[in-house]
Amino acid sequence: MQGESMYALAEELFPICRSITGNGVRRTFEILKKNCPQIRLYEIPSGTQVYDWTVPKEWNIRGGYLADEQGNHIVDFEDSNLHILGYSVPTDQTLSLEELEEHLYTLPKQPELIPYTTSYYRERWGFCMSQKQKDKLKPGNYHAFIDTTLEDGSLTYGEVIIPGETEEEIFLSTYICHPSMANNECSGPALMVHLANWIEALPRRKYTYRLIFVPETIGAITYLSRNLDVMKQRVIAGFNLTCVGDDRTYSMVSSRYGDTLADRTLHNVLQHHYPDYKVYSFLKRGSDERQYQAPGVDLPVVCFCRSKYHEYPEYHTSADNLSMISAEGFQGSYDVITKCIEALEYNEYYQVTCLCEPQLGKRGLIPTVSSKDTSLEKKAQDIKNIVGYADGKIDLLELSDMIKVPVNELVPLIKKLLDVKLLRIAEHS
């Protein structure tokens, strides 16, 4: 199963300390490219202006710890890469507990967990620890040592373009900038490389596929600053993928007005795959859908998750570990997005080619023996419903919603009807 392979890849990515720039990101891409060699990497220099933002200096870390007067390490980067405040500037000094306080970050409401905390755009240093660890600190002096560099370098992102029969595009995005968090970070890239390989193996692709791996926020903004014009012309539907490895639920964050082709497609698939899925409005946005749906950008993008970021208690903490994700969780996400892609590939306006109901039996499409049972046989009824509504006025997604049959069950029947020339694709503006 693909789920087991995705879990294994996430497991390999988990220990790496990533941030929005730096060697942790490049090391992650080295692993991803072994699984998906078609990823093309780009390096954008520090100081590059990208709309209202500037690509920051590159950050790298070698280690760090906080020690007491006896030299005992209270927290150490080697134990958890969450212990060092993300983008900390280097420091090597001795401070009193009172002086140290402003440099400590905890979660009082989750006292046993280490928070994931960053300071990308203001220079500071700090340590993250559990509230229980902080409560044990005694008055005295402490040695704060953080071995990092913050200097001109570049921001790294990856892109895969898989051509189709047309230049119209399906867009997939995930981010690659968090340290050791399994669901919130490792799951998206692990799913994405498997989707890339599946898409590339399709025997037919109507659409071109644009898949990107970017540092969240600044990476998406940087990518848009370089590609927005062509994306606005070509992208017909897009999905931001994050937190896709757990097995608790399924979620989507709608587009700004909830009316794009991506909204329709994901709703259609999820209502059959997991009817109790959760829908969040754009008011609950928080990942890169913020950029893709920003006014003036207006790309038709929704966000897909299992448990949504900010909504599960382990989010942005040390509890978002490998026990949060599973092969079954990954498989479910993979099934949803591949079904969305299949739905989009076959989402046409179909027109029946004959007047009145066609004779389906002589073409082997339904049984030629009519009885109480066979006339109600599901596949036969689905075929009759397809031709009964194939007036060129509704697309496949709307047909699926009307007759309450998943698109992935209709596609094989559509193919048969096309093969025997009982359907044609109608022009539609």
CSV table of C-alpha atoms in Angstrom, one decimal:
chain,number,residue,atom,x,y,z
A,1,MET,CA,0.0,0.0,0.0
A,2,GLN,CA,1.1,3.6,-0.7
A,3,GLY,CA,0.3,4.5,2.9
A,4,GLU,CA,3.1,2.3,4.3
A,5,SER,CA,5.6,3.9,1.9
A,6,MET,CA,4.5,7.4,2.8
A,7,TYR,CA,4.8,6.7,6.5
A,8,ALA,CA,8.3,5.3,6.0
A,9,LEU,CA,9.3,8.5,4.1
A,10,ALA,CA,7.8,10.7,6.9
A,11,GLU,CA,9.7,8.7,9.4
A,12,GLU,CA,13.0,9.4,7.5
A,13,LEU,CA,12.2,13.2,7.3
A,14,PHE,CA,11.2,13.5,10.9
A,15,PRO,CA,14.5,14.0,12.7
A,16,ILE,CA,15.7,16.8,10.4
A,17,CYS,CA,15.7,20.4,11.8
A,18,ARG,CA,14.0,22.4,9.1
A,19,SER,CA,13.2,26.1,9.0
A,20,ILE,CA,12.2,28.6,6.3
A,21,THR,CA,15.7,28.5,4.9
A,22,GLY,CA,18.9,26.6,5.4
A,23,ASN,CA,20.6,23.2,5.2
A,24,GLY,CA,17.8,21.4,6.9
A,25,VAL,CA,15.6,22.2,4.0
A,26,ARG,CA,18.2,21.1,1.5
A,27,ARG,CA,18.8,17.8,3.3
A,28,THR,CA,15.1,17.2,3.2
A,29,PHE,CA,15.1,17.7,-0.6
A,30,GLU,CA,17.9,15.3,-0.9
A,31,ILE,CA,15.7,12.6,0.6
A,32,LEU,CA,12.6,13.7,-1.4
A,33,LYS,CA,14.5,13.7,-4.7
A,34,LYS,CA,15.5,10.0,-4.1
A,35,ASN,CA,11.8,9.3,-4.2
A,36,CYS,CA,10.8,11.9,-6.8
A,37,PRO,CA,13.9,12.8,-9.0
A,38,GLN,CA,11.8,15.1,-11.1
A,39,ILE,CA,11.8,17.8,-8.3
A,40,ARG,CA,13.6,20.9,-9.6
A,41,LEU,CA,15.2,23.1,-6.9
A,42,TYR,CA,15.4,26.9,-6.9
A,43,GLU,CA,17.5,29.1,-4.6
A,44,ILE,CA,16.3,32.7,-4.1
A,45,PRO,CA,18.9,35.0,-2.6
A,46,SER,CA,18.4,36.7,0.8
A,47,GLY,CA,17.3,40.3,0.3
A,48,THR,CA,15.1,39.5,-2.7
A,49,GLN,CA,11.9,41.7,-2.6
A,50,VAL,CA,8.8,39.5,-3.0
A,51,TYR,CA,5.7,41.7,-2.9
A,52,ASP,CA,5.5,43.2,0.6
A,53,TRP,CA,8.1,40.8,2.0
A,54,THR,CA,11.8,40.3,1.7
A,55,VAL,CA,13.5,36.9,1.6
A,56,PRO,CA,15.3,36.7,5.0
A,57,LYS,CA,18.8,35.8,5.8
A,58,GLU,CA,19.6,32.1,5.8
A,59,TRP,CA,19.6,30.3,9.2
A,60,ASN,CA,21.5,27.2,10.1
A,61,ILE,CA,22.0,25.5,13.5
A,62,ARG,CA,24.7,23.2,14.8
A,63,GLY,CA,23.5,22.8,18.3
A,64,GLY,CA,22.6,24.5,21.6
A,65,TYR,CA,21.9,23.8,25.2
A,66,LEU,CA,20.9,25.5,28.5
A,67,ALA,CA,23.0,24.3,31.5
A,68,ASP,CA,22.9,24.9,35.2
A,69,GLU,CA,25.9,25.9,37.4
A,70,GLN,CA,26.9,22.2,37.7
A,71,GLY,CA,27.0,21.8,33.9
A,72,ASN,CA,23.9,19.7,33.8
A,73,HIS,CA,22.0,20.3,30.5
A,74,ILE,CA,18.4,21.3,31.2
A,75,VAL,CA,17.5,21.3,27.6
A,76,ASP,CA,19.7,20.3,24.6
A,77,PHE,CA,19.2,20.5,20.9
A,78,GLU,CA,20.4,16.9,20.6
A,79,ASP,CA,17.4,15.7,22.6
A,80,SER,CA,14.8,17.7,20.6
A,81,ASN,CA,15.3,20.2,17.8
A,82,LEU,CA,12.3,22.0,19.2
A,83,HIS,CA,14.3,23.1,22.2
A,84,ILE,CA,15.9,26.0,20.3
A,85,LEU,CA,13.7,28.9,19.3
A,86,GLY,CA,13.5,28.8,15.5
A,87,TYR,CA,15.8,31.4,13.9
A,88,SER,CA,17.6,32.0,17.2
A,89,VAL,CA,20.7,34.2,16.8
A,90,PRO,CA,23.8,32.7,18.4
A,91,THR,CA,24.6,33.3,22.0
A,92,ASP,CA,27.1,32.1,24.6
A,93,GLN,CA,26.6,33.8,27.9
A,94,THR,CA,25.8,33.2,31.6
A,95,LEU,CA,22.7,34.7,33.0
A,96,SER,CA,20.7,34.7,36.2
A,97,LEU,CA,17.4,32.9,36.3
A,98,GLU,CA,15.6,36.3,36.3
A,99,GLU,CA,17.6,37.4,33.2
A,100,LEU,CA,16.9,34.1,31.5
A,101,GLU,CA,13.1,34.2,32.0
A,102,GLU,CA,12.4,36.4,28.9
A,103,HIS,CA,14.2,33.9,26.7
A,104,LEU,CA,12.1,30.8,27.8
A,105,TYR,CA,9.0,29.6,26.0
A,106,THR,CA,6.5,27.1,27.4
A,107,LEU,CA,2.9,26.0,27.1
A,108,PRO,CA,1.4,26.5,30.6
A,109,LYS,CA,-1.9,24.8,29.5
A,110,GLN,CA,0.0,21.8,28.2
A,111,PRO,CA,2.7,21.6,30.8
A,112,GLU,CA,4.4,18.3,29.6
A,113,LEU,CA,4.9,19.4,26.0
A,114,ILE,CA,7.6,21.4,24.3
A,115,PRO,CA,6.2,24.2,22.1
A,116,TYR,CA,7.3,24.9,18.5
A,117,THR,CA,8.2,28.6,18.6
A,118,THR,CA,9.9,30.8,16.0
A,119,SER,CA,11.1,34.4,15.5
A,120,TYR,CA,11.8,34.7,11.8
A,121,TYR,CA,11.7,38.5,11.3
A,122,ARG,CA,13.0,39.9,14.6
A,123,GLU,CA,16.4,38.8,15.9
A,124,ARG,CA,16.3,37.2,19.3
A,125,TRP,CA,17.4,34.0,21.0
A,126,GLY,CA,15.6,31.5,23.2
A,127,PHE,CA,14.9,28.0,24.5
A,128,CYS,CA,11.6,26.1,24.3
A,129,MET,CA,10.8,23.6,27.1
A,130,SER,CA,7.9,22.1,28.9
A,131,GLN,CA,6.3,24.1,31.7
A,132,LYS,CA,7.3,21.3,34.1
A,133,GLN,CA,11.0,21.7,33.1
A,134,LYS,CA,10.7,25.5,33.7
A,135,ASP,CA,9.0,25.0,37.0
A,136,LYS,CA,12.0,23.0,38.3
A,137,LEU,CA,14.5,25.8,37.6
A,138,LYS,CA,16.1,27.2,40.7
A,139,PRO,CA,17.6,30.6,41.4
A,140,GLY,CA,21.2,30.7,40.2
A,141,ASN,CA,23.2,31.2,37.1
A,142,TYR,CA,22.7,29.4,33.8
A,143,HIS,CA,24.8,29.0,30.7
A,144,ALA,CA,22.9,29.7,27.5
A,145,PHE,CA,24.7,28.4,24.4
A,146,ILE,CA,23.2,28.4,20.9
A,147,ASP,CA,25.4,27.7,17.9
A,148,THR,CA,23.7,29.2,14.9
A,149,THR,CA,24.4,31.3,11.9
A,150,LEU,CA,22.2,34.0,10.4
A,151,GLU,CA,23.7,35.4,7.2
A,152,ASP,CA,23.1,36.1,3.6
A,153,GLY,CA,22.2,32.9,1.7
A,154,SER,CA,19.0,31.8,0.0
A,155,LEU,CA,15.6,30.4,0.3
A,156,THR,CA,15.1,26.9,-1.3
A,157,TYR,CA,11.9,25.6,-2.9
A,158,GLY,CA,11.1,22.7,-5.1
A,159,GLU,CA,8.8,22.4,-8.2
A,160,VAL,CA,7.5,19.6,-10.4
A,161,ILE,CA,5.8,20.3,-13.7
A,162,ILE,CA,4.1,17.3,-15.3
A,163,PRO,CA,2.8,18.2,-18.8
A,164,GLY,CA,-0.6,17.2,-20.1
A,165,GLU,CA,-2.6,17.5,-23.3
A,166,THR,CA,-3.5,21.1,-22.5
A,167,GLU,CA,-1.7,24.0,-20.7
A,168,GLU,CA,-4.6,24.3,-18.2
A,169,GLU,CA,-3.2,23.3,-14.8
A,170,ILE,CA,-4.1,21.5,-11.6
A,171,PHE,CA,-2.0,23.0,-8.7
A,172,LEU,CA,-0.8,21.2,-5.6
A,173,SER,CA,1.2,22.8,-2.8
A,174,THR,CA,2.8,21.7,0.4
A,175,TYR,CA,5.3,23.2,2.8
A,176,ILE,CA,8.7,22.2,3.9
A,177,CYS,CA,9.8,24.4,6.8
A,178,HIS,CA,9.0,22.9,10.2
A,179,PRO,CA,11.3,20.8,12.3
A,180,SER,CA,10.3,17.5,13.9
A,181,MET,CA,6.6,17.5,13.7
A,182,ALA,CA,5.1,14.5,12.0
A,183,ASN,CA,1.6,15.5,10.9
A,184,ASN,CA,2.1,19.3,10.6
A,185,GLU,CA,5.2,18.9,8.5
A,186,CYS,CA,6.4,15.6,7.3
A,187,SER,CA,3.1,14.3,6.1
A,188,GLY,CA,2.6,16.9,3.3
A,189,PRO,CA,5.9,16.3,1.5
A,190,ALA,CA,5.6,12.6,1.9
A,191,LEU,CA,2.1,12.6,0.3
A,192,MET,CA,3.2,15.0,-2.4
A,193,VAL,CA,6.0,12.9,-3.8
A,194,HIS,CA,3.7,9.9,-4.1
A,195,LEU,CA,1.1,12.0,-5.8
A,196,ALA,CA,3.7,13.2,-8.3
A,197,ASN,CA,4.7,9.7,-9.2
A,198,TRP,CA,1.1,8.6,-9.5
A,199,ILE,CA,0.3,11.5,-11.8
A,200,GLU,CA,3.3,10.9,-13.9
A,201,ALA,CA,2.3,7.3,-14.4
A,202,LEU,CA,-1.2,8.2,-15.6
A,203,PRO,CA,-1.8,6.8,-19.2
A,204,ARG,CA,-3.5,10.0,-20.1
A,205,ARG,CA,-3.4,13.5,-18.6
A,206,LYS,CA,-5.7,16.2,-19.9
A,207,TYR,CA,-4.2,18.8,-17.6
A,208,THR,CA,-0.7,19.9,-16.7
A,209,TYR,CA,0.2,19.5,-13.1
A,210,ARG,CA,2.2,22.1,-11.1
A,211,LEU,CA,3.4,20.7,-7.7
A,212,ILE,CA,5.4,22.8,-5.3
A,213,PHE,CA,7.3,22.3,-2.0
A,214,VAL,CA,7.8,25.7,-0.4
A,215,PRO,CA,8.6,27.2,3.0
A,216,GLU,CA,5.2,28.2,4.4
A,217,THR,CA,4.2,31.9,3.9
A,218,ILE,CA,7.4,33.4,2.7
A,219,GLY,CA,8.0,30.5,0.2
A,220,ALA,CA,4.4,30.7,-1.2
A,221,ILE,CA,4.8,34.5,-1.6
A,222,THR,CA,8.2,34.1,-3.2
A,223,TYR,CA,6.8,31.5,-5.6
A,224,LEU,CA,3.8,33.6,-6.5
A,225,SER,CA,6.0,36.6,-7.2
A,226,ARG,CA,7.8,34.6,-9.9
A,227,ASN,CA,4.9,32.6,-11.3
A,228,LEU,CA,1.6,34.4,-10.7
A,229,ASP,CA,0.9,35.7,-14.2
A,230,VAL,CA,1.1,32.3,-15.8
A,231,MET,CA,-0.8,30.6,-12.9
A,232,LYS,CA,-3.7,33.1,-13.2
A,233,GLN,CA,-4.0,32.2,-16.8
A,234,ARG,CA,-3.7,28.4,-16.4
A,235,VAL,CA,-4.7,27.1,-13.0
A,236,ILE,CA,-8.3,25.8,-12.9
A,237,ALA,CA,-8.2,24.1,-9.4
A,238,GLY,CA,-5.6,23.7,-6.6
A,239,PHE,CA,-5.2,22.0,-3.3
A,240,ASN,CA,-2.9,23.0,-0.4
A,241,LEU,CA,-1.9,19.9,1.4
A,242,THR,CA,-1.0,19.9,5.1
A,243,CYS,CA,-1.6,17.7,8.2
A,244,VAL,CA,-2.5,14.8,6.0
A,245,GLY,CA,-1.1,11.8,8.0
A,246,ASP,CA,-3.4,11.2,11.0
A,247,ASP,CA,-6.5,9.1,10.9
A,248,ARG,CA,-9.0,11.0,13.1
A,249,THR,CA,-11.1,12.9,10.5
A,250,TYR,CA,-11.0,14.7,7.2
A,251,SER,CA,-11.1,18.5,6.8
A,252,MET,CA,-11.2,21.2,4.2
A,253,VAL,CA,-10.7,25.0,4.4
A,254,SER,CA,-12.9,26.5,1.7
A,255,SER,CA,-11.8,29.2,-0.7
A,256,ARG,CA,-12.7,32.8,0.1
A,257,TYR,CA,-16.3,32.4,-1.2
A,258,GLY,CA,-16.4,28.6,-1.3
A,259,ASP,CA,-17.4,28.6,-5.0
A,260,THR,CA,-14.4,27.4,-7.0
A,261,LEU,CA,-14.0,24.2,-9.0
A,262,ALA,CA,-11.6,23.0,-6.2
A,263,ASP,CA,-14.3,23.5,-3.6
A,264,ARG,CA,-16.8,21.6,-5.7
A,265,THR,CA,-14.4,18.7,-6.4
A,266,LEU,CA,-13.2,18.2,-2.8
A,267,HIS,CA,-16.8,18.4,-1.4
A,268,ASN,CA,-17.9,15.8,-4.0
A,269,VAL,CA,-15.2,13.4,-3.1
A,270,LEU,CA,-15.3,13.8,0.7
A,271,GLN,CA,-19.1,13.4,0.9
A,272,HIS,CA,-18.8,9.9,-0.4
A,273,HIS,CA,-15.4,9.1,1.1
A,274,TYR,CA,-16.1,10.3,4.7
A,275,PRO,CA,-19.6,11.9,5.1
A,276,ASP,CA,-18.7,13.4,8.5
A,277,TYR,CA,-15.9,15.5,7.1
A,278,LYS,CA,-15.4,19.0,8.6
A,279,VAL,CA,-15.7,22.1,6.5
A,280,TYR,CA,-14.0,25.3,7.7
A,281,SER,CA,-14.7,28.7,6.1
A,282,PHE,CA,-11.9,30.9,4.8
A,283,LEU,CA,-12.2,32.8,8.1
A,284,LYS,CA,-10.4,29.8,9.6
A,285,ARG,CA,-7.5,29.9,7.1
A,286,GLY,CA,-4.0,29.6,8.4
A,287,SER,CA,-1.8,27.9,5.9
A,288,ASP,CA,-0.7,28.9,2.3
A,289,GLU,CA,-4.3,29.1,1.1
A,290,ARG,CA,-4.0,32.6,2.7
A,291,GLN,CA,-1.6,33.5,-0.2
A,292,TYR,CA,-3.2,31.6,-3.0
A,293,GLN,CA,-6.7,33.1,-2.3
A,294,ALA,CA,-5.5,36.6,-1.4
A,295,PRO,CA,-7.3,39.5,-3.2
A,296,GLY,CA,-5.7,40.0,-6.6
A,297,VAL,CA,-4.1,36.5,-6.5
A,298,ASP,CA,-7.5,34.8,-6.6
A,299,LEU,CA,-6.3,31.3,-7.5
A,300,PRO,CA,-9.0,28.6,-7.2
A,301,VAL,CA,-7.3,26.8,-4.2
A,302,VAL,CA,-8.7,25.0,-1.1
A,303,CYS,CA,-6.8,23.5,1.7
A,304,PHE,CA,-7.1,19.7,2.5
A,305,CYS,CA,-6.2,18.2,5.8
A,306,ARG,CA,-7.0,15.2,7.9
A,307,SER,CA,-7.1,16.9,11.4
A,308,LYS,CA,-6.8,20.6,10.6
A,309,TYR,CA,-3.9,22.7,11.9
A,310,HIS,CA,-4.8,24.6,15.1
A,311,GLU,CA,-7.6,22.2,15.7
A,312,TYR,CA,-5.8,19.2,17.2
A,313,PRO,CA,-4.1,19.4,20.6
A,314,GLU,CA,-0.7,18.1,19.5
A,315,TYR,CA,-0.4,20.9,16.8
A,316,HIS,CA,2.9,22.8,17.1
A,317,THR,CA,4.2,20.8,20.0
A,318,SER,CA,6.5,17.9,20.7
A,319,ALA,CA,3.4,15.6,20.8
A,320,ASP,CA,3.1,15.9,17.0
A,321,ASN,CA,5.4,12.9,16.8
A,322,LEU,CA,5.4,9.8,14.7
A,323,SER,CA,2.6,8.3,16.8
A,324,MET,CA,0.3,11.0,15.4
A,325,ILE,CA,0.5,9.6,11.9
A,326,SER,CA,-0.2,6.2,10.4
A,327,ALA,CA,-0.1,4.3,7.1
A,328,GLU,CA,-3.9,4.2,7.2
A,329,GLY,CA,-4.1,8.0,7.6
A,330,PHE,CA,-1.8,8.6,4.7
A,331,GLN,CA,-3.7,6.1,2.5
A,332,GLY,CA,-6.9,7.9,3.2
A,333,SER,CA,-5.4,11.3,2.1
A,334,TYR,CA,-3.9,9.7,-1.0
A,335,ASP,CA,-7.2,8.1,-1.9
A,336,VAL,CA,-9.0,11.5,-1.6
A,337,ILE,CA,-6.6,13.5,-3.7
A,338,THR,CA,-6.2,10.9,-6.4
A,339,LYS,CA,-10.0,10.7,-6.6
A,340,CYS,CA,-10.1,14.5,-6.9
A,341,ILE,CA,-7.6,14.4,-9.7
A,342,GLU,CA,-9.6,11.7,-11.5
A,343,ALA,CA,-12.8,13.7,-11.1
A,344,LEU,CA,-11.2,16.8,-12.5
A,345,GLU,CA,-9.7,14.9,-15.5
A,346,TYR,CA,-13.1,13.6,-16.5
A,347,ASN,CA,-15.2,16.6,-15.4
A,348,GLU,CA,-16.7,17.4,-18.8
A,349,TYR,CA,-20.1,18.5,-20.1
A,350,TYR,CA,-21.4,15.3,-21.7
A,351,GLN,CA,-24.0,15.1,-24.5
A,352,VAL,CA,-25.9,12.0,-25.5
A,353,THR,CA,-25.6,11.3,-29.3
A,354,CYS,CA,-29.1,9.9,-30.0
A,355,LEU,CA,-32.7,10.9,-29.5
A,356,CYS,CA,-34.7,9.0,-26.9
A,357,GLU,CA,-33.1,6.4,-24.7
A,358,PRO,CA,-30.4,4.5,-26.5
A,359,GLN,CA,-30.6,0.7,-26.7
A,360,LEU,CA,-28.0,-0.2,-24.2
A,361,GLY,CA,-28.5,-3.9,-24.2
A,362,LYS,CA,-27.3,-4.5,-27.8
A,363,ARG,CA,-24.1,-2.7,-26.8
A,364,GLY,CA,-23.5,-4.9,-23.8
A,365,LEU,CA,-23.9,-2.1,-21.4
A,366,ILE,CA,-26.9,-3.6,-19.5
A,367,PRO,CA,-28.4,-7.1,-19.2
A,368,THR,CA,-30.5,-8.2,-22.2
A,369,VAL,CA,-32.9,-10.1,-19.9
A,370,SER,CA,-35.3,-7.8,-18.3
A,371,SER,CA,-36.7,-8.6,-14.9
A,372,LYS,CA,-37.7,-7.0,-11.6
A,373,ASP,CA,-34.1,-7.4,-10.4
A,374,THR,CA,-32.1,-6.6,-13.5
A,375,SER,CA,-33.9,-3.4,-14.2
A,376,LEU,CA,-32.9,-2.1,-10.8
A,377,GLU,CA,-29.4,-3.4,-11.0
A,378,LYS,CA,-27.2,-0.5,-9.8
A,379,LYS,CA,-24.7,-0.2,-12.7
A,380,ALA,CA,-27.5,-0.4,-15.2
A,381,GLN,CA,-29.4,2.4,-13.4
A,382,ASP,CA,-26.3,4.5,-13.2
A,383,ILE,CA,-25.7,4.2,-16.9
A,384,LYS,CA,-29.4,5.2,-17.6
A,385,ASN,CA,-29.0,8.2,-15.3
A,386,ILE,CA,-25.9,9.3,-17.1
A,387,VAL,CA,-27.5,9.3,-20.5
A,388,GLY,CA,-30.8,10.6,-19.0
A,389,TYR,CA,-29.0,13.8,-17.8
A,390,ALA,CA,-26.4,14.1,-20.6
A,391,ASP,CA,-27.8,17.2,-22.2
A,392,GLY,CA,-24.6,19.2,-22.3
A,393,LYS,CA,-25.8,21.6,-19.6
A,394,ILE,CA,-24.3,20.1,-16.5
A,395,ASP,CA,-20.8,18.8,-15.8
A,396,LEU,CA,-19.9,15.4,-14.3
A,397,LEU,CA,-19.5,16.8,-10.8
A,398,GLU,CA,-23.1,18.2,-10.8
A,399,LEU,CA,-24.4,14.9,-12.3
A,400,SER,CA,-22.6,13.0,-9.5
A,401,ASP,CA,-24.2,15.3,-6.9
A,402,MET,CA,-27.7,14.9,-8.5
A,403,ILE,CA,-27.7,11.1,-8.7
A,404,LYS,CA,-25.6,10.7,-5.5
A,405,VAL,CA,-23.0,8.4,-7.1
A,406,PRO,CA,-19.3,9.1,-6.6
A,407,VAL,CA,-17.4,10.4,-9.6
A,408,ASN,CA,-14.9,7.5,-9.4
A,409,GLU,CA,-17.8,5.1,-9.9
A,410,LEU,CA,-19.2,7.1,-12.9
A,411,VAL,CA,-15.9,7.4,-14.7
A,412,PRO,CA,-15.6,3.8,-15.9
A,413,LEU,CA,-19.2,4.0,-17.2
A,414,ILE,CA,-18.5,7.3,-18.9
A,415,LYS,CA,-15.5,5.7,-20.7
A,416,LYS,CA,-17.7,2.8,-21.9
A,417,LEU,CA,-20.4,5.2,-23.2
A,418,LEU,CA,-17.7,7.3,-25.0
A,419,ASP,CA,-16.2,4.1,-26.5
A,420,VAL,CA,-19.5,3.1,-28.1
A,421,LYS,CA,-20.1,6.7,-29.1
A,422,LEU,CA,-23.3,7.2,-27.2
A,423,LEU,CA,-21.7,10.2,-25.5
A,424,ARG,CA,-19.7,13.1,-26.7
A,425,ILE,CA,-18.0,16.0,-24.9
A,426,ALA,CA,-20.1,19.1,-25.5
A,427,GLU,CA,-18.5,22.5,-26.0
A,428,HIS,CA,-19.2,24.7,-23.0
A,429,SER,CA,-18.0,28.2,-22.2
